[in-house]
Coordinates of C-alpha atoms in Angstrom, one line a residue:
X1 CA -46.3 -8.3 -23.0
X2 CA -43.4 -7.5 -25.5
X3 CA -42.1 -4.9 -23.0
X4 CA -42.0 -6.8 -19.8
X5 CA -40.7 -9.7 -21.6
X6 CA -37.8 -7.4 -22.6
X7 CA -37.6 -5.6 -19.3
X8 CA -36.8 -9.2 -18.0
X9 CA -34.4 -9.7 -20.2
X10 CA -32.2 -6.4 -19.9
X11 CA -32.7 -7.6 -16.0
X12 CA -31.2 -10.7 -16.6
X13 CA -28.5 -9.1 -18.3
X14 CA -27.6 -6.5 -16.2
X15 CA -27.6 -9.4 -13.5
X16 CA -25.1 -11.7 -16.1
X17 CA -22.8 -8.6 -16.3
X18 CA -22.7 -8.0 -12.7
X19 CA -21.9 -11.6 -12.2
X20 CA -19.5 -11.7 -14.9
X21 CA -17.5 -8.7 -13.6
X22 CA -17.9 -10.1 -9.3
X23 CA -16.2 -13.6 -10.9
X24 CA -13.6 -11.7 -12.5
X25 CA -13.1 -10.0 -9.4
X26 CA -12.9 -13.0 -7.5
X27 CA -10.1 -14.4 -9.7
X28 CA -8.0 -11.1 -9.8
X29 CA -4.5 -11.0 -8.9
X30 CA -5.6 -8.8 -5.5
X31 CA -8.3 -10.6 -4.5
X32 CA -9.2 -9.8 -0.9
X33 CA -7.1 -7.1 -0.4
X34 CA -7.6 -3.7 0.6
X35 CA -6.1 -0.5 -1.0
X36 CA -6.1 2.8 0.5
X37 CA -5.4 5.6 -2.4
X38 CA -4.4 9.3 -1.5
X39 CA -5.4 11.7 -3.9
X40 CA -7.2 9.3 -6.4
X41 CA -10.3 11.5 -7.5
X42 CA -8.5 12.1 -10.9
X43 CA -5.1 11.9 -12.9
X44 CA -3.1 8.8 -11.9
X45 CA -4.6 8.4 -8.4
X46 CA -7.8 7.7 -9.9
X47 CA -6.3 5.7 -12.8
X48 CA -4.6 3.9 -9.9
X49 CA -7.4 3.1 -7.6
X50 CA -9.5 2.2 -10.7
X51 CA -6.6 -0.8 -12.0
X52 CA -7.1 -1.7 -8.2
X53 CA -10.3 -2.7 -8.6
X54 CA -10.6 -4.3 -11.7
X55 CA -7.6 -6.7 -10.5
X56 CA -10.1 -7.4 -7.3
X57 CA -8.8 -4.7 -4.8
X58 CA -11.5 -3.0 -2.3
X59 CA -10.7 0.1 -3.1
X60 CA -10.9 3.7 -0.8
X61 CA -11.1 6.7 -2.8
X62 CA -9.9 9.9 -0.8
X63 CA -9.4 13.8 -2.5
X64 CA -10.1 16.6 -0.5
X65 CA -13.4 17.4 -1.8
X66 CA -16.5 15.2 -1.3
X67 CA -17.7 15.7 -4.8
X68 CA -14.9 14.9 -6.5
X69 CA -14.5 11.6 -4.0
X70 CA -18.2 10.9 -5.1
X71 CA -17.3 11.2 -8.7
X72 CA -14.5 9.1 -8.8
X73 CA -16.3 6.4 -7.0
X74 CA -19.6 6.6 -9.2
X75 CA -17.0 5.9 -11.9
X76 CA -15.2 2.9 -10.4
X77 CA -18.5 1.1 -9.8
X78 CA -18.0 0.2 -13.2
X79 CA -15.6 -2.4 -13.0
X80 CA -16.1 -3.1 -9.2
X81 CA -18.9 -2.7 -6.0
X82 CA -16.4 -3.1 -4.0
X83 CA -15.4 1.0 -3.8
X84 CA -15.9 3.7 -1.5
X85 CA -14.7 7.0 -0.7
X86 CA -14.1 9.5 1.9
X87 CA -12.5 13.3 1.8
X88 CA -9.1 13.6 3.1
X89 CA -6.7 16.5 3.2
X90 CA -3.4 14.2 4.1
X91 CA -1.7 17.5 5.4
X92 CA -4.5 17.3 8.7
X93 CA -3.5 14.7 11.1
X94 CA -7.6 14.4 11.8
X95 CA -8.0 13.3 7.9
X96 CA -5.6 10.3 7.9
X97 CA -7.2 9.5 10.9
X98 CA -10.5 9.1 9.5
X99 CA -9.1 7.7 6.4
X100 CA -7.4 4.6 8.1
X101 CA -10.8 4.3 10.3
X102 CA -12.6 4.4 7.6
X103 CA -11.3 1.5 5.6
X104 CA -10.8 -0.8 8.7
X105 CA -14.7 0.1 9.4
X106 CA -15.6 -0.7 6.2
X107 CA -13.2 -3.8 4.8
X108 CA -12.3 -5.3 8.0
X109 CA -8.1 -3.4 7.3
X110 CA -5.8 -2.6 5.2
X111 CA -3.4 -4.8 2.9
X112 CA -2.4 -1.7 0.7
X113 CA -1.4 1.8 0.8
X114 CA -0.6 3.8 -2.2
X115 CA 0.6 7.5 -1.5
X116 CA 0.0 9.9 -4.3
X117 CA -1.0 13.0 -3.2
X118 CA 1.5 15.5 -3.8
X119 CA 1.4 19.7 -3.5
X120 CA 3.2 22.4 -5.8
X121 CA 2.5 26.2 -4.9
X122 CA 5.8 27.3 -6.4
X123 CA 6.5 27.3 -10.1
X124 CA 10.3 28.4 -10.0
X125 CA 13.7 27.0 -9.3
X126 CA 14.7 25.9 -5.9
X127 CA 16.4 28.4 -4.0
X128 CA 14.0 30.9 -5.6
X129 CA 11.3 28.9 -3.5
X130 CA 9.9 31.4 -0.5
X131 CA 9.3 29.3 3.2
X132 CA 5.9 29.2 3.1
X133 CA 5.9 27.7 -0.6
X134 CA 9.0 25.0 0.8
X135 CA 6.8 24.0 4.0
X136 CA 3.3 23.6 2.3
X137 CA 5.1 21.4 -0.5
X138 CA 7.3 19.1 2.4
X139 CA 4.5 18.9 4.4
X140 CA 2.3 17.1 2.0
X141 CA 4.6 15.1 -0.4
X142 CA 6.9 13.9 2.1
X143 CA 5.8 14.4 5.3
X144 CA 1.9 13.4 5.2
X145 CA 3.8 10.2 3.3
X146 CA 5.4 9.6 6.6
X147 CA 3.2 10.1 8.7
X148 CA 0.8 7.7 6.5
X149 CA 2.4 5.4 6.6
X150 CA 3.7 5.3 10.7
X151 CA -0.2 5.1 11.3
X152 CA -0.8 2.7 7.7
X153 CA 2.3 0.2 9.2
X154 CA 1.0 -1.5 12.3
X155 CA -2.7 -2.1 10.3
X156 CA -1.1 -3.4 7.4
X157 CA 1.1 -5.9 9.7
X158 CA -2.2 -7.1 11.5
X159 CA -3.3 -8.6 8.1
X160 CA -0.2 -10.7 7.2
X161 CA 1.7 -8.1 5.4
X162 CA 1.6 -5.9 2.7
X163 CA 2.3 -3.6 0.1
X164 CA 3.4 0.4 0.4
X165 CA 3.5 2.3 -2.9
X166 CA 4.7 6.1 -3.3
X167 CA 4.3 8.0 -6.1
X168 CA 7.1 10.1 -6.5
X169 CA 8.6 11.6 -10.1
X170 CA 10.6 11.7 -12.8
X171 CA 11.9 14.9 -11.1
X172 CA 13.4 13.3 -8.1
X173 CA 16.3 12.0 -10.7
X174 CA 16.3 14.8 -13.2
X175 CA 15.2 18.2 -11.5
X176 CA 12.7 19.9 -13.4
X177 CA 14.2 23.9 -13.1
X178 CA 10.3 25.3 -12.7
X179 CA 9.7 22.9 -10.0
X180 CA 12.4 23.0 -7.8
X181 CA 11.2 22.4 -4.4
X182 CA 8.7 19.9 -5.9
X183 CA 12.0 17.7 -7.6
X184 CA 13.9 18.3 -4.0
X185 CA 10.7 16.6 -2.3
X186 CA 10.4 14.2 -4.7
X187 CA 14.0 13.2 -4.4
X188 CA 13.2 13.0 -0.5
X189 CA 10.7 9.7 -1.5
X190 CA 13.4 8.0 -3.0
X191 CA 15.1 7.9 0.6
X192 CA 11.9 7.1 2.7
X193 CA 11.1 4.1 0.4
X194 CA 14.8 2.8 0.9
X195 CA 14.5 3.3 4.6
X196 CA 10.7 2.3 5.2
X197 CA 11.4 -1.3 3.4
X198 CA 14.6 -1.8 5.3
X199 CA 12.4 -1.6 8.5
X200 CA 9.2 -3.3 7.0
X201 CA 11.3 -6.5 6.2
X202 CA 10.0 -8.2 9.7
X203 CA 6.5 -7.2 9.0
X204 CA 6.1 -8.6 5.6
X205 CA 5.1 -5.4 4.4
X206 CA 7.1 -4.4 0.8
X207 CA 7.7 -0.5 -0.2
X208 CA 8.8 0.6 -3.3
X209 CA 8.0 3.9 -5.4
X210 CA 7.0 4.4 -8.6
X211 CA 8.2 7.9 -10.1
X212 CA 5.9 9.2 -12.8
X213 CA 7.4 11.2 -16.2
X214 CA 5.4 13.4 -17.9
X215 CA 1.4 12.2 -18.2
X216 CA -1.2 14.0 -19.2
X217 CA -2.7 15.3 -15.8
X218 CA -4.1 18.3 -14.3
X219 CA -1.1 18.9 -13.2
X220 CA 1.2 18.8 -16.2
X221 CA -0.9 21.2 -17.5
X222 CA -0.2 23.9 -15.3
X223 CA 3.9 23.2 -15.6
X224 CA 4.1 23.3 -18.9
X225 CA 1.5 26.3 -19.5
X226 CA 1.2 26.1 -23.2
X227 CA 0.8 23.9 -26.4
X228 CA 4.2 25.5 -27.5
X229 CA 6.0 23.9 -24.1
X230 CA 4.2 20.7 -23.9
X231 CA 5.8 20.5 -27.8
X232 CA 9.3 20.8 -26.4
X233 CA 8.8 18.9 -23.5
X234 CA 7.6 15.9 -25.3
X235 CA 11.2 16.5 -27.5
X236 CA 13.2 14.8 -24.4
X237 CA 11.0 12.2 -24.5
X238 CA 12.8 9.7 -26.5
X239 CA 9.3 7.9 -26.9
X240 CA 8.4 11.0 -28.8
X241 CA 5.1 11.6 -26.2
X242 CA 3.5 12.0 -23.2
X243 CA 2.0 9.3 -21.2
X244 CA -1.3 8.9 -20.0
X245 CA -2.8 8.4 -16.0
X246 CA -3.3 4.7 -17.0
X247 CA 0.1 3.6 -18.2
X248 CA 1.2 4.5 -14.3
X249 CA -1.3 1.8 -12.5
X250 CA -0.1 -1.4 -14.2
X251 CA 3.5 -1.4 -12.4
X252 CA 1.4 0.2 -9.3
X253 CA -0.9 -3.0 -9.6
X254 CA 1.9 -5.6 -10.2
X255 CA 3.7 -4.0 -7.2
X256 CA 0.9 -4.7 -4.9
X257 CA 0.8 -8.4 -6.5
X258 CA 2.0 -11.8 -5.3
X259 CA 3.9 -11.4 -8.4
X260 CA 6.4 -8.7 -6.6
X261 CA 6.6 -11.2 -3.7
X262 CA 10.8 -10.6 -4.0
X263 CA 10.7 -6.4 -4.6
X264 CA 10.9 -3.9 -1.9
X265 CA 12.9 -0.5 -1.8
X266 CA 13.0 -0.4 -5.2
X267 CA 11.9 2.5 -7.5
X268 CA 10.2 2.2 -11.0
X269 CA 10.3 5.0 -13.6
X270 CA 7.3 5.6 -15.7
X271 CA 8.8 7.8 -18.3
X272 CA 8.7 6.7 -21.6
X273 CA 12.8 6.3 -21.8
X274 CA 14.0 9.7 -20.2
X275 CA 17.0 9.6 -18.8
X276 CA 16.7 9.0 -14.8
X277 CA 19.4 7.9 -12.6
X278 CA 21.9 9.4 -10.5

């Protein structure tokens, strides 16, 4: 008796919380919207699409592997139900495709498109860069952007408007010597934000990049190889460390809000106070 009256109330509960978190969904600053997130299975992408979602987004995961999407989603589900995922490798044309499909077929369109994934095979300075390391990096952090956002553009403008977001770097200010190529393509976001909100004006649709400093990611890691670099590293940080995937998706959130309504082709650095413009 004492266990089923206690099974009813951890029911009860669980239904409370579920309630509690849908209302506070409900009232969230992107309520009824829907975000598409490249690359968001981990690092900012994922911190990204998970701020998303707790400010009331429907949020679609895509990574390139199917357990990893899975993952990430299992994990959102803890601050929202409204999530789902599907693979995509933004490099094939067939994959952003299916992407875009995907969230019309399963939110009704698309209100907001944030493009993070980004590629790196060469760790050296730029004209040290070989073609096929130059073509692989181009192709997916500038031109899988583009052509994202040509198929993203007439959706978004079905619904009213929008919000584009790309995640560039740091390094498209400040070229980081190991990364070359990576900075150059990087760099080359700054100019397709500028140009993509010029022509978005008549659509109601808003771009503006936010350009990431050092965070504690995957990615870093590899850069900066060892705990004696990620020491020196973190000595031109005038805020004396790095930052972390979640101190990237508030401005990504606020960007997507009602409460940018007046900012397009406009670029945000998330640095902690390096030095960053031309």
């Amino acid at each position: 008796m004492f266990r089923s009256a206690f099974n009813k109330m951890s029911s009860l509960n669980i239904l409370k919380s579920a309630q509690a978190r849908n209302t506070s969904q409900l009232h969230g600053k992107l309520s009824g919207k829907v975000a598409v997130v490249t690359a968001s299975s981990e690092g900012i992408g994922f911190a990204i699409a998970k701020r998303l979602a707790n400010d009331g987004a429907s949020v679609v995961v895509s990574s390139r592997k199917k357990e990893n999407v899975d993952k990430a989603v299992s994990e959102i589900k803890s601050v929202s139900d409204n999530v789902s995922g599907i693979p995509c490798h933004v490099g094939k044309q067939e994959d952003r495709k299916l992407l875009l499909d995907f969230a019309v077929a399963n939110y009704g369109g698309i209100d907001i498109l944030i493009s993070n994934a980004a590629a790196n095979p060469a760790i050296c300075r730029v004209l040290d860069t070989n073609e096929k390391a130059w073509d692989k990096i181009f192709d997916t952090n500038v031109k899988a952007a583009f052509l994202l956002t040509q198929s993203a553009v007439p959706l978004i403008e079905k619904r009213g408007g929008g919000s584009i977001v790309y995640i560039s770097s740091v390094a498209a200010y400040k070229v980081v010597e190991r990364v070359g190529a990576y900075s150059v393509s990087k760099t080359a976001l700054l100019g397709l934000t500028k140009a993509a909100a010029e022509q978005c004006l008549s659509m109601n649709i808003r771009v503006n990049c936010v350009c990431p400093g050092i965070i504690d990611t995957k990615f870093s890691s590899v850069l900066l190889n060892c705990d004696e670099s990620f020491d020196l590293l973190k000595q031109i940080v005038p805020m004396q460390r790095v930052g972390k995937p979640d101190e990237c998706a508030g401005i990504v959130s606020f960007l997507c809000s009602e409460d940018a309504s007046y900012v397009t082709g406009e670029s945000f650095v998330v640095a902690g106070g390096i030095f960053s413009r031309l």
